[in-house]
PDB file of C-alpha atoms in Angstrom:
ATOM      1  CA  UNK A  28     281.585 114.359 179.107  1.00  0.00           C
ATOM      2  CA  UNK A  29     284.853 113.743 177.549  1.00  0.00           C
ATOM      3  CA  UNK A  30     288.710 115.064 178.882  1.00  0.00           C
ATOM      4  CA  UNK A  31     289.483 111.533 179.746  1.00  0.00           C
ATOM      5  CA  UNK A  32     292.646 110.610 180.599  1.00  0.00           C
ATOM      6  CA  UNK A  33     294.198 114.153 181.194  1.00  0.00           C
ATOM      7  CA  UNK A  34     293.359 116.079 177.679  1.00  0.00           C
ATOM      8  CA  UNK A  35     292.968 119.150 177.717  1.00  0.00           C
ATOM      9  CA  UNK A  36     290.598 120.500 174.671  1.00  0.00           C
ATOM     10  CA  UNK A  37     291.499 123.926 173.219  1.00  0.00           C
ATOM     11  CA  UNK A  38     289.004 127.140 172.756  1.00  0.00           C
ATOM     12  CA  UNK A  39     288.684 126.486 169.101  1.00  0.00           C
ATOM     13  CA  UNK A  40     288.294 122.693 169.294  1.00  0.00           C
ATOM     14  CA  UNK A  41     285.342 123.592 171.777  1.00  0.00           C
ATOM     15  CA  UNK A  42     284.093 126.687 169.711  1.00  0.00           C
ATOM     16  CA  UNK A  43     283.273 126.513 166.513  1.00  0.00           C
ATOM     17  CA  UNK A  44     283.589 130.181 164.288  1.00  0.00           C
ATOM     18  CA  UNK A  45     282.319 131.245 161.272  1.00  0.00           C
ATOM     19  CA  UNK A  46     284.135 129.720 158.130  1.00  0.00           C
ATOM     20  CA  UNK A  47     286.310 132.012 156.483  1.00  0.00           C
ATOM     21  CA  UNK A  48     285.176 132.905 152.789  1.00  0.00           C
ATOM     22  CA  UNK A  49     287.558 131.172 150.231  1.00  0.00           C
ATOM     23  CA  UNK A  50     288.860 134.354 147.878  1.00  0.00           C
ATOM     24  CA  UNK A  51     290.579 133.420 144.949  1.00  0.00           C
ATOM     25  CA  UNK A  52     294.027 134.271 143.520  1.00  0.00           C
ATOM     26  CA  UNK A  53     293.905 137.320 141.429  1.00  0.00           C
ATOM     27  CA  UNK A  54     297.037 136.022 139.368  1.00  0.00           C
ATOM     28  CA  UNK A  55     294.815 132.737 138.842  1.00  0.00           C
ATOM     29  CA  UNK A  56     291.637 134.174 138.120  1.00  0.00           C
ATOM     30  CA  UNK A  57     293.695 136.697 135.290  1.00  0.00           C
ATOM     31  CA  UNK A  58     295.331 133.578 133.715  1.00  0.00           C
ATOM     32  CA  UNK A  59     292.176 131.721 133.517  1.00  0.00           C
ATOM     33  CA  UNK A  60     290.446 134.200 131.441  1.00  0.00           C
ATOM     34  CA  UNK A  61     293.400 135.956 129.674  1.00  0.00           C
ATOM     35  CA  UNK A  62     295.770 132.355 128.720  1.00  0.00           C
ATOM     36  CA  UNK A  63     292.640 129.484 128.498  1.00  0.00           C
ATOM     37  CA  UNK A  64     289.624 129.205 126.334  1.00  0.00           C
ATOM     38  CA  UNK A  65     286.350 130.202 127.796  1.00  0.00           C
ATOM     39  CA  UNK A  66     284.713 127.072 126.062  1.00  0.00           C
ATOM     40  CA  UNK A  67     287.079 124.080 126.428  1.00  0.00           C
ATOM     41  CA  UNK A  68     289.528 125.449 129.021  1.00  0.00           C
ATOM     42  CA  UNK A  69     292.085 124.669 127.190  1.00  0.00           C
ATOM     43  CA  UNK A  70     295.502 126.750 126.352  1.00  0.00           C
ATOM     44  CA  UNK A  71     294.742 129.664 123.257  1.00  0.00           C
ATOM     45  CA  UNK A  72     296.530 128.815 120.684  1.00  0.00           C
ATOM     46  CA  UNK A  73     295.586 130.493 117.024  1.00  0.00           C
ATOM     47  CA  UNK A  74     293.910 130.787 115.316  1.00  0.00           C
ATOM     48  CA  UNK A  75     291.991 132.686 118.150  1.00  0.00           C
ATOM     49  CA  UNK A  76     288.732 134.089 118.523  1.00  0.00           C
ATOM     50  CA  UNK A  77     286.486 136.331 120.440  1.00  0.00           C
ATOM     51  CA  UNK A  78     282.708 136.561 120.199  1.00  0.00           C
ATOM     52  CA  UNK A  79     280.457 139.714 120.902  1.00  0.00           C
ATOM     53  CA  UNK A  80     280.843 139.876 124.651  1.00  0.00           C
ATOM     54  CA  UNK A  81     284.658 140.144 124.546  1.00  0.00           C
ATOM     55  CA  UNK A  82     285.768 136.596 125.262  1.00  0.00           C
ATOM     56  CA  UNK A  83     288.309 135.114 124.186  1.00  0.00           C
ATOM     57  CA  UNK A  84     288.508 131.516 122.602  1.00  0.00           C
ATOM     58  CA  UNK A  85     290.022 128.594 120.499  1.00  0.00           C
ATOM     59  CA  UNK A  86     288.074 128.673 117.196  1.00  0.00           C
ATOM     60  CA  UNK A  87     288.440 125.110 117.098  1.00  0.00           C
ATOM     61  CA  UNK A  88     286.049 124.812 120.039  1.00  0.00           C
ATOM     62  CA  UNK A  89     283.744 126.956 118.634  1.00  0.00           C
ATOM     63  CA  UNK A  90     283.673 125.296 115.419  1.00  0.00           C
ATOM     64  CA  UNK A  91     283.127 122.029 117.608  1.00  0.00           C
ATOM     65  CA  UNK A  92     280.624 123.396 119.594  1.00  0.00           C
ATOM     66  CA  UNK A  93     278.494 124.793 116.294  1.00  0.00           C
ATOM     67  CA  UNK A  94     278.763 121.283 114.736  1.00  0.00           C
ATOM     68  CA  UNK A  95     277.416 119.375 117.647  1.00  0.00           C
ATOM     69  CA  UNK A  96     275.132 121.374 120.114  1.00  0.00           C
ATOM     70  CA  UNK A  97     273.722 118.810 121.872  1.00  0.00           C
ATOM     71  CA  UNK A  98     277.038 117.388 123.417  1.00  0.00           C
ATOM     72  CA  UNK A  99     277.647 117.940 127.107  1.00  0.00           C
ATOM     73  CA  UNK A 100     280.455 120.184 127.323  1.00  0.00           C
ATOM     74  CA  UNK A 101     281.775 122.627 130.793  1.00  0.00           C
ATOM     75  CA  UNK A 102     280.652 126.294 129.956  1.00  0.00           C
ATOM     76  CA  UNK A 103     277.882 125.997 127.889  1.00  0.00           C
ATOM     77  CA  UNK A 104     276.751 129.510 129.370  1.00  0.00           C
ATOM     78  CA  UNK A 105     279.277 131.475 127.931  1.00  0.00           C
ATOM     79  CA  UNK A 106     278.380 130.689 124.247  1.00  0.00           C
ATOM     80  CA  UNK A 107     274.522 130.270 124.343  1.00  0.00           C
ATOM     81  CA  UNK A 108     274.726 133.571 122.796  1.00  0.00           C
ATOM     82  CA  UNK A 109     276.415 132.289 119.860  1.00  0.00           C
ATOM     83  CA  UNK A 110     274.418 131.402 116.596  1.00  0.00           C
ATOM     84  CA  UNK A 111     277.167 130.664 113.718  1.00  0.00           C
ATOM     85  CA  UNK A 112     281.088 131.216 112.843  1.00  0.00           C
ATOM     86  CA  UNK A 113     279.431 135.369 111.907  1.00  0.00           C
ATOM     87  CA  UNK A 114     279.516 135.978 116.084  1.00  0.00           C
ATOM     88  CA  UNK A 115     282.512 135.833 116.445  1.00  0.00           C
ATOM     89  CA  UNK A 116     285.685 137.333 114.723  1.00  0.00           C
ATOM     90  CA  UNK A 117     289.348 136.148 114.597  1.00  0.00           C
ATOM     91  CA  UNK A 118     291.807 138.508 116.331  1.00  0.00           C
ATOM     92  CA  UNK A 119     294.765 139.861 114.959  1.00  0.00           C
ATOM     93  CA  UNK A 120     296.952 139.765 117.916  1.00  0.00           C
ATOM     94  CA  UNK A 121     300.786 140.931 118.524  1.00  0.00           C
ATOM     95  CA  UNK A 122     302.963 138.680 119.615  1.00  0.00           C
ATOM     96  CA  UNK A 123     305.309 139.612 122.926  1.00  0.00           C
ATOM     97  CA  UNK A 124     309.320 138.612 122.201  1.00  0.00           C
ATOM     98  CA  UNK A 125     309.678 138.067 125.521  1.00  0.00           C
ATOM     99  CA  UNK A 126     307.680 135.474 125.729  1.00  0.00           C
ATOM    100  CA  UNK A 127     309.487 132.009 125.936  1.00  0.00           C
ATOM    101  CA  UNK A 128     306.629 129.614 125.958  1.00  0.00           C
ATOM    102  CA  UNK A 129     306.586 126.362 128.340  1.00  0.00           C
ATOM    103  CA  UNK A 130     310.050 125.461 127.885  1.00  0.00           C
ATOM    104  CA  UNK A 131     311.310 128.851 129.639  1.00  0.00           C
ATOM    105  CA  UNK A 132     311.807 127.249 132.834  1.00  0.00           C
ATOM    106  CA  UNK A 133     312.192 123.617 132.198  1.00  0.00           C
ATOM    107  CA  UNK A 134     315.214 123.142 134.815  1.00  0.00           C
ATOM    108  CA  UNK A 135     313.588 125.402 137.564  1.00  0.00           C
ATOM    109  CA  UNK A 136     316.770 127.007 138.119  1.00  0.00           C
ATOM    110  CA  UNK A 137     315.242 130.628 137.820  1.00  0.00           C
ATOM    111  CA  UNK A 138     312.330 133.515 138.172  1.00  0.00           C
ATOM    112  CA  UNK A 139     309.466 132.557 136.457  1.00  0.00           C
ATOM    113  CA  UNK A 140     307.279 135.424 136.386  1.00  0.00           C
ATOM    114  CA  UNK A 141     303.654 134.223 135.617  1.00  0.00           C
ATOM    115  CA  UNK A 142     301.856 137.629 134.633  1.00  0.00           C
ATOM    116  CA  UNK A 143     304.041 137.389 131.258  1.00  0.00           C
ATOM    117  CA  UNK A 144     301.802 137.688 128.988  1.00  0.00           C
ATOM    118  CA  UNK A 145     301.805 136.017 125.525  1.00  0.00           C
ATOM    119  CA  UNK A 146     301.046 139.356 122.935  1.00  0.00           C
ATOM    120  CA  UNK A 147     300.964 142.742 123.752  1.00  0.00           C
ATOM    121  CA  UNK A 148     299.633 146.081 122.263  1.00  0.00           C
ATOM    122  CA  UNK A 149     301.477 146.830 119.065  1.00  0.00           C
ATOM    123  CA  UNK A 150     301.642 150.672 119.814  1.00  0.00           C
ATOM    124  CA  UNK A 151     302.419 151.219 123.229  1.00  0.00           C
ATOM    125  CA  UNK A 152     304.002 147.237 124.299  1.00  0.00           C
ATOM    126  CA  UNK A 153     301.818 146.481 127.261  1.00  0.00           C
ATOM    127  CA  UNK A 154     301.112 142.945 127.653  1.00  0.00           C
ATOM    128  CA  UNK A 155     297.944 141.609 127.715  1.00  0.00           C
ATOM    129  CA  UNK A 156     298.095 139.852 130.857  1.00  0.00           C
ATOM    130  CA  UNK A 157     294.672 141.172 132.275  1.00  0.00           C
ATOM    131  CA  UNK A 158     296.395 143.801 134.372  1.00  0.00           C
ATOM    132  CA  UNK A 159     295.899 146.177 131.554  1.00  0.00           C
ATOM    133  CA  UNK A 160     292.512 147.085 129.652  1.00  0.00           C
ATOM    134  CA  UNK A 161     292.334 145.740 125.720  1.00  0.00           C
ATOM    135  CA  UNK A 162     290.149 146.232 123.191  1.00  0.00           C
ATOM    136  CA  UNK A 163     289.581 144.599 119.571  1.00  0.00           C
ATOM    137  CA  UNK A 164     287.845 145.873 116.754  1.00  0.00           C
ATOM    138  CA  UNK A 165     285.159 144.109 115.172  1.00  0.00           C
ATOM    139  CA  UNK A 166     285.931 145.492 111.704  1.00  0.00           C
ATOM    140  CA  UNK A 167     289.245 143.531 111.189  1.00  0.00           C
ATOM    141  CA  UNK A 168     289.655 141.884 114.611  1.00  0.00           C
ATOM    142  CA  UNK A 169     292.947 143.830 115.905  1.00  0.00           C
ATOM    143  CA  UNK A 170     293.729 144.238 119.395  1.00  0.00           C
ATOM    144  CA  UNK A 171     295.027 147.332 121.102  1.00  0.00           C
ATOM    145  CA  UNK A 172     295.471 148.462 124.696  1.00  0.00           C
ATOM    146  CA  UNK A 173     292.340 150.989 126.071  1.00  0.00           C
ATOM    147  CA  UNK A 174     295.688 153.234 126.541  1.00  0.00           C
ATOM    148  CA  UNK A 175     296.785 153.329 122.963  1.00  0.00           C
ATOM    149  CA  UNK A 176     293.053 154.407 122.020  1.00  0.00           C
ATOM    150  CA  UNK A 177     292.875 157.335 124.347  1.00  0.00           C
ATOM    151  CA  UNK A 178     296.156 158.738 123.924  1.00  0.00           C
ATOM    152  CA  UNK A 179     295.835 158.027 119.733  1.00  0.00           C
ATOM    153  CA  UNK A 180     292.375 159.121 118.707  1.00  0.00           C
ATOM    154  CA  UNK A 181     291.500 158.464 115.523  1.00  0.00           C
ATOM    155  CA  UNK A 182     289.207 156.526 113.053  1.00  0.00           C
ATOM    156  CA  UNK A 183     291.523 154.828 111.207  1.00  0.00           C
ATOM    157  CA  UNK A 184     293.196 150.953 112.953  1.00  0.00           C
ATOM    158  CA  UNK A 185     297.104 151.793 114.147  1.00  0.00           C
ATOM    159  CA  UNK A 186     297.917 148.250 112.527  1.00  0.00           C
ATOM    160  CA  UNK A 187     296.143 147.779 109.352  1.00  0.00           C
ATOM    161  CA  UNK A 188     294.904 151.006 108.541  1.00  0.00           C
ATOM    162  CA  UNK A 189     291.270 150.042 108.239  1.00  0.00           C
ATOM    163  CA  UNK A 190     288.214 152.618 109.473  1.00  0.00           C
ATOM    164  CA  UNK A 191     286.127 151.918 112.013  1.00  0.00           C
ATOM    165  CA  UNK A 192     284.018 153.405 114.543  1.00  0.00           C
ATOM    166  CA  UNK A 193     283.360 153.828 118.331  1.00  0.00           C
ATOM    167  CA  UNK A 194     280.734 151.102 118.276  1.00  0.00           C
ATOM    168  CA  UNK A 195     283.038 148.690 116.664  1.00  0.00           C
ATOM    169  CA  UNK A 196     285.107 148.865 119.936  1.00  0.00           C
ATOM    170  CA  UNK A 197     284.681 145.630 122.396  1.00  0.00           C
ATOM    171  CA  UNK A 198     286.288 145.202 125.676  1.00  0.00           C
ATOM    172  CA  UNK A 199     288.040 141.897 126.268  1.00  0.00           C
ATOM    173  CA  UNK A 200     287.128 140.203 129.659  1.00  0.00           C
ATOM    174  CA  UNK A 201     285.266 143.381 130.594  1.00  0.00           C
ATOM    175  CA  UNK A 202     283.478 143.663 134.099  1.00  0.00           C
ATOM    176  CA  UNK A 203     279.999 142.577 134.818  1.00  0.00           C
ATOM    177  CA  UNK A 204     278.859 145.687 133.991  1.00  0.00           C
ATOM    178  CA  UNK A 205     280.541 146.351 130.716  1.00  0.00           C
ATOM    179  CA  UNK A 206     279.390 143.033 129.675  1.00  0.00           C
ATOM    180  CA  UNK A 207     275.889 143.511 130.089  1.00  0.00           C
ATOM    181  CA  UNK A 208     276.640 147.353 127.839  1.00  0.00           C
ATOM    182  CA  UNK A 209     277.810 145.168 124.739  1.00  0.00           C
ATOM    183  CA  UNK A 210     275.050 142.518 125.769  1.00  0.00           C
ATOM    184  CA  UNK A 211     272.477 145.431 124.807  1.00  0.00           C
ATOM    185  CA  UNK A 212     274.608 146.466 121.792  1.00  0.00           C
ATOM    186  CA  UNK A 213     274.494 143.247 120.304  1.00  0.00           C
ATOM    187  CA  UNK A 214     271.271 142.639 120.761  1.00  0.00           C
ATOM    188  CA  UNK A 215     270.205 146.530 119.345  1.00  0.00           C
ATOM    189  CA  UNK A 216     272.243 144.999 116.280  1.00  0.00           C
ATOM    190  CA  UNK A 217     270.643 141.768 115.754  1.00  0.00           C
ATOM    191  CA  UNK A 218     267.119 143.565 115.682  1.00  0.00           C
ATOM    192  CA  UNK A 219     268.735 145.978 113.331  1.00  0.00           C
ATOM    193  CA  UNK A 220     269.528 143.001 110.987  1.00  0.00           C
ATOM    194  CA  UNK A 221     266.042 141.550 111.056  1.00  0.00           C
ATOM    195  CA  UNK A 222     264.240 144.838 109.788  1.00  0.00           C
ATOM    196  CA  UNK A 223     266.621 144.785 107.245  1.00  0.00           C
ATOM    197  CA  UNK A 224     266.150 141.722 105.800  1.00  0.00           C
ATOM    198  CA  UNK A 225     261.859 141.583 106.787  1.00  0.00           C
ATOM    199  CA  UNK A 226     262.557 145.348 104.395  1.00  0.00           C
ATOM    200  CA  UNK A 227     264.397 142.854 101.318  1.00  0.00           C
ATOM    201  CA  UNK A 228     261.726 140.884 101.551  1.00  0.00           C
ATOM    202  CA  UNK A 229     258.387 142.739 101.575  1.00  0.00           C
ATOM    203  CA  UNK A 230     260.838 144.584  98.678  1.00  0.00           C
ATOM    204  CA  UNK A 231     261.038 141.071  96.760  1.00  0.00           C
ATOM    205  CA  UNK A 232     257.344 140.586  96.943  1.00  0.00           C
ATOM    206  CA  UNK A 233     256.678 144.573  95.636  1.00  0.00           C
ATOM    207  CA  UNK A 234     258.310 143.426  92.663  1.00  0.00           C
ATOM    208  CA  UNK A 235     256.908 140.313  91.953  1.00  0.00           C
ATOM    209  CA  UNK A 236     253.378 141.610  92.159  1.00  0.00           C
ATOM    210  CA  UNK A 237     253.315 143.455  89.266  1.00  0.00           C
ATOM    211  CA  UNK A 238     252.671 140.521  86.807  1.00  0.00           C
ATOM    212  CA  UNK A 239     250.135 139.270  89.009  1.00  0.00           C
ATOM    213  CA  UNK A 240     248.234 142.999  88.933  1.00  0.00           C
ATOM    214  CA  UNK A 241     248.342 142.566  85.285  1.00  0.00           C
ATOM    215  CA  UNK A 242     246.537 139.322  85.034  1.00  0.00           C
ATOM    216  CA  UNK A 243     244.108 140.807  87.204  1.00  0.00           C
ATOM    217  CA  UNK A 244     243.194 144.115  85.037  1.00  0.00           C
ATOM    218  CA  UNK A 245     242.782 141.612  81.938  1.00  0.00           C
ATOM    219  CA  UNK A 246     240.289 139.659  84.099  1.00  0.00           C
ATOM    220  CA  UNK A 247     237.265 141.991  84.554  1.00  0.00           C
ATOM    221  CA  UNK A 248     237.036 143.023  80.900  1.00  0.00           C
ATOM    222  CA  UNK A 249     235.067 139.908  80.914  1.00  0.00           C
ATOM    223  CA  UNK A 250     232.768 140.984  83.600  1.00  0.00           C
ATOM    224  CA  UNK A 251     232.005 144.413  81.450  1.00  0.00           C
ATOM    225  CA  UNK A 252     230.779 142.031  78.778  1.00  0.00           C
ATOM    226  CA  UNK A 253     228.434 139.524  80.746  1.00  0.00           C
ATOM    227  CA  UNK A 254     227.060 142.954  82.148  1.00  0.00           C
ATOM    228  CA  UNK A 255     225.917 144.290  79.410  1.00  0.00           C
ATOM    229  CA  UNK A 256     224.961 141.425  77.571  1.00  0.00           C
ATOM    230  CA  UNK A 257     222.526 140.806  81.112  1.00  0.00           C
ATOM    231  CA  UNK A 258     221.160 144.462  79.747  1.00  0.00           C
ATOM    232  CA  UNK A 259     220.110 143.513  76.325  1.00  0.00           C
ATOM    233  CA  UNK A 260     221.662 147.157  74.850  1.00  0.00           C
ATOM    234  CA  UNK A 261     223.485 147.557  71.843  1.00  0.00           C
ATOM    235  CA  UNK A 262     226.251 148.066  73.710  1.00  0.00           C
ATOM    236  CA  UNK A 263     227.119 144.280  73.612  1.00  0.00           C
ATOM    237  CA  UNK A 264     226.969 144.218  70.451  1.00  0.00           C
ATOM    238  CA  UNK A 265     229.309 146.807  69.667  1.00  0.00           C
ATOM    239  CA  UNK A 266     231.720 145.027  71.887  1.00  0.00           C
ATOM    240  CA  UNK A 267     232.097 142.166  70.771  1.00  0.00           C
ATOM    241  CA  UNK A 268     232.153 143.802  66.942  1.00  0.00           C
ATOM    242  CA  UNK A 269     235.178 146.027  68.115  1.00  0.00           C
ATOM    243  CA  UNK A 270     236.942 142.788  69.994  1.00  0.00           C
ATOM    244  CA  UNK A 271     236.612 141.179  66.600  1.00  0.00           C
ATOM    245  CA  UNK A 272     237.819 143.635  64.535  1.00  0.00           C
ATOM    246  CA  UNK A 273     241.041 144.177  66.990  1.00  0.00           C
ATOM    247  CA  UNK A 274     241.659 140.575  66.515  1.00  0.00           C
ATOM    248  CA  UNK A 275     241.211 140.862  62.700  1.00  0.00           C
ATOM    249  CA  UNK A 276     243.419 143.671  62.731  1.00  0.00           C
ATOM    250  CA  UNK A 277     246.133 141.650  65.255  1.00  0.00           C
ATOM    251  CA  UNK A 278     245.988 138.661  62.595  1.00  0.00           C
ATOM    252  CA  UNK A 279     246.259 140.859  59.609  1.00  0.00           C
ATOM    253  CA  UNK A 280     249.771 142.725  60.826  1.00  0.00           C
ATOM    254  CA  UNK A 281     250.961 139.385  61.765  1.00  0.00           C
ATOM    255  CA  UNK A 282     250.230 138.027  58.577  1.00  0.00           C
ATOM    256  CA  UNK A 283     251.667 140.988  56.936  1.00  0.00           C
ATOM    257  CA  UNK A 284     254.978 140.775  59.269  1.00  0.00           C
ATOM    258  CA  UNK A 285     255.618 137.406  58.019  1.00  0.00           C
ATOM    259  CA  UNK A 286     255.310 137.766  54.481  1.00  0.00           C
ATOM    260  CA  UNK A 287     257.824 140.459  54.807  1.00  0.00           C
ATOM    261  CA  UNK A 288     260.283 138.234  56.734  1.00  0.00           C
ATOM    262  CA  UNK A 289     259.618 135.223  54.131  1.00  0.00           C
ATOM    263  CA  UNK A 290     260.480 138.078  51.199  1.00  0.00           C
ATOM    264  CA  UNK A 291     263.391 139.337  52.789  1.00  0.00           C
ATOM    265  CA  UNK A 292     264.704 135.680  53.366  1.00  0.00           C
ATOM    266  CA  UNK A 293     264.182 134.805  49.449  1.00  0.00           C
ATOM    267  CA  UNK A 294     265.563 137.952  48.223  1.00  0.00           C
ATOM    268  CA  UNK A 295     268.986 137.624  50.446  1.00  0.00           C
ATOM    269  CA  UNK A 296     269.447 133.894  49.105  1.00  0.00           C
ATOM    270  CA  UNK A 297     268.699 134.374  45.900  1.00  0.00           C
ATOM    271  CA  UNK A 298     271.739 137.036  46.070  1.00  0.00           C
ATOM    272  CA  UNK A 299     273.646 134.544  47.507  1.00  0.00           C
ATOM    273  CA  UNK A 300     272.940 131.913  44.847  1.00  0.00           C
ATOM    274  CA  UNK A 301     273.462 134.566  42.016  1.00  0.00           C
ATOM    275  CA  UNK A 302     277.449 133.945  43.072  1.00  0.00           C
ATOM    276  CA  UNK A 303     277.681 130.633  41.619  1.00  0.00           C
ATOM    277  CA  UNK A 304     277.692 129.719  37.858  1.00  0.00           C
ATOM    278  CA  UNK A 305     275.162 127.019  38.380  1.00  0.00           C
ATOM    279  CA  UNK A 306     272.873 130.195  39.147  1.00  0.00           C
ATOM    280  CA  UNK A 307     270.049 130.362  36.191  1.00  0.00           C
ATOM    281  CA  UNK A 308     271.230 133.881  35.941  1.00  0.00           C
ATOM    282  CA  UNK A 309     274.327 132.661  34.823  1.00  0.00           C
ATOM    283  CA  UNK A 310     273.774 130.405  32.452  1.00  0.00           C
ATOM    284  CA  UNK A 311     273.293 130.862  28.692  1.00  0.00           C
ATOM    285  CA  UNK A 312     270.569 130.642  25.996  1.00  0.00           C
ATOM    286  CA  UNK A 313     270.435 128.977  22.858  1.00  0.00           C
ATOM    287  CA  UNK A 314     271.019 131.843  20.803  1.00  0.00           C
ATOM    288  CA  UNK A 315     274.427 132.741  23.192  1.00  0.00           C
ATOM    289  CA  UNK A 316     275.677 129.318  22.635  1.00  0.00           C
ATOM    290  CA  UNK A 317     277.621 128.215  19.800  1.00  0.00           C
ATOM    291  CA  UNK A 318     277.985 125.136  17.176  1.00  0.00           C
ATOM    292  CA  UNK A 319     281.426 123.890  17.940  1.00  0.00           C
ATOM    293  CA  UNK A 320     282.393 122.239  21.169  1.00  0.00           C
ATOM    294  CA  UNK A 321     284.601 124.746  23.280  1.00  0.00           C
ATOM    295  CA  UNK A 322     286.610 124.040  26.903  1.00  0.00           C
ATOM    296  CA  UNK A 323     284.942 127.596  28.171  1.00  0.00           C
ATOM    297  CA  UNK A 324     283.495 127.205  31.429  1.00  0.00           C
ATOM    298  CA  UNK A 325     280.209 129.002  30.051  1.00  0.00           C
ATOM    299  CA  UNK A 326     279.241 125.992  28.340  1.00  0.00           C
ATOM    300  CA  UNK A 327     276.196 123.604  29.754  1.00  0.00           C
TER     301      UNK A 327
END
């Protein structure tokens, strides 16, 4: 039964509790998603992007990711929503001055405060350490603090003056439940987009039917023709008498047009040739020229 040789077991070596859930470190989970990229967990470093859902990444990774699908990467999930380089959109971020980099505390000999943060809004200065609620716009991809929005409301960016509008606003590293709001959003857009484009292209075929119609109204005069020849009337007759005499009429003003242009054409170069001495119009008869031999030009 065990306890040989004088041990003595303890209550929790004989009773066994409930394991304790494992939290995580706030401070950890914040730099995860606010310092790494949500694709390659790697270190941001520009340029840097963020797609629809307000994450942030390396746009090398992306780029990576786009050429070569099939690869086995960590965190697939978080860009299956991703179609091409036009999700996403390259942030204009601010960078903070008091940010030092790795090499701040290379000797360890001081404070290293780890909720630094590496940019920070460009109108009121908080960093964007994940403590702190930002926001990019899609339009031209800067990033401000939720604060600076609310206390500054207008329609026009703080930083480089373009407009934009309450929809263009995306939370970064929202909750669960903000996420699934722009999950909606973009997918309201994307539908959007197709019934715009299915609208081009029924618009593209409106306008290439037209010569086709035409072909088609030519087409039945034909029919009229076999119809009433199957009658036996005059009336065949007297169709094909006035499809003649359109045709005569067609060849006669095209004949008539081209002896015009052949008229014109002789009448401009015989002005032309009228210029030059050795012109007929220029030369002399017999009765003009003289006996004697003279150096005149006029004499042929």
């Amino acid at each position: 039964m065990g306890c040989d040789g004088g041990t003595i077991p303890k209550r929790h070596e004989l009773v066994k509790a409930p394991k304790k859930v494992e939290k995580v470190d706030k401070n950890a989970e914040l730099a995860a998603q606010w310092k790494y990229c949500a694709l390659s967990q790697e270190k941001l470093r520009r340029p840097i992007v963020a797609c629809e859902l307000g994450r942030l990444f390396n746009k090398d990774a992306i780029i990576e990711y786009l050429l070569d699908k099939t690869a086995e990467r960590p965190n697939t999930q978080t860009v299956a929503h991703i179609r091409g380089i036009k999700d996403i959109k390259e942030l204009n971020l601010t960078d903070n001055p008091e940010w030092e980099g790795e090499r701040r505390n290379t000797k360890g000999d001081r404070y290293e405060d780890f909720n630094c943060g590496m940019f920070i809004c460009p109108v009121v200065g908080l960093e964007m350490n994940g403590k702190h609620r930002f926001c990019y716009l899609q339009t031209c991809g800067c990033v401000f603090s939720d604060r600076a929005l609310k206390e500054i409301k207008t329609d026009i960016c703080h930083k480089c003056g373009d407009a934009f509008k309450n929809e263009d606003v995306v939370v970064l590293n929202g909750t669960k439940e903000e996420v699934e709001k722009l999950r909606e959003k973009m997918e309201e857009r994307r539908t959007k987009a197709k019934t715009k484009k299915s609208k081009k292209s029924k618009a593209a075929e409106a306008v290439s039917t037209p010569s086709e119609s035409k072909d088609d109204t030519q087409a039945p005069q034909v029919d009229v023709t076999e119809i009433s020849l199957q009658n036996g009337g005059e009336s065949s007759q007297t169709a094909v008498a006035g499809s003649s005499s359109s045709s005569k009429g067609t060849k006669s003003s095209t004949s008539s047009a081209t002896k015009r242009s052949v008229q014109e054409m002789t009448e401009k170069s015989e002005v032309f040739k009228s210029l030059f001495t050795s012109h007929s119009s220029a030369k002399r008869t017999k009765d003009q020229t003289s006996n004697w031999v003279t150096h005149t030009p006029y004499h042929f």
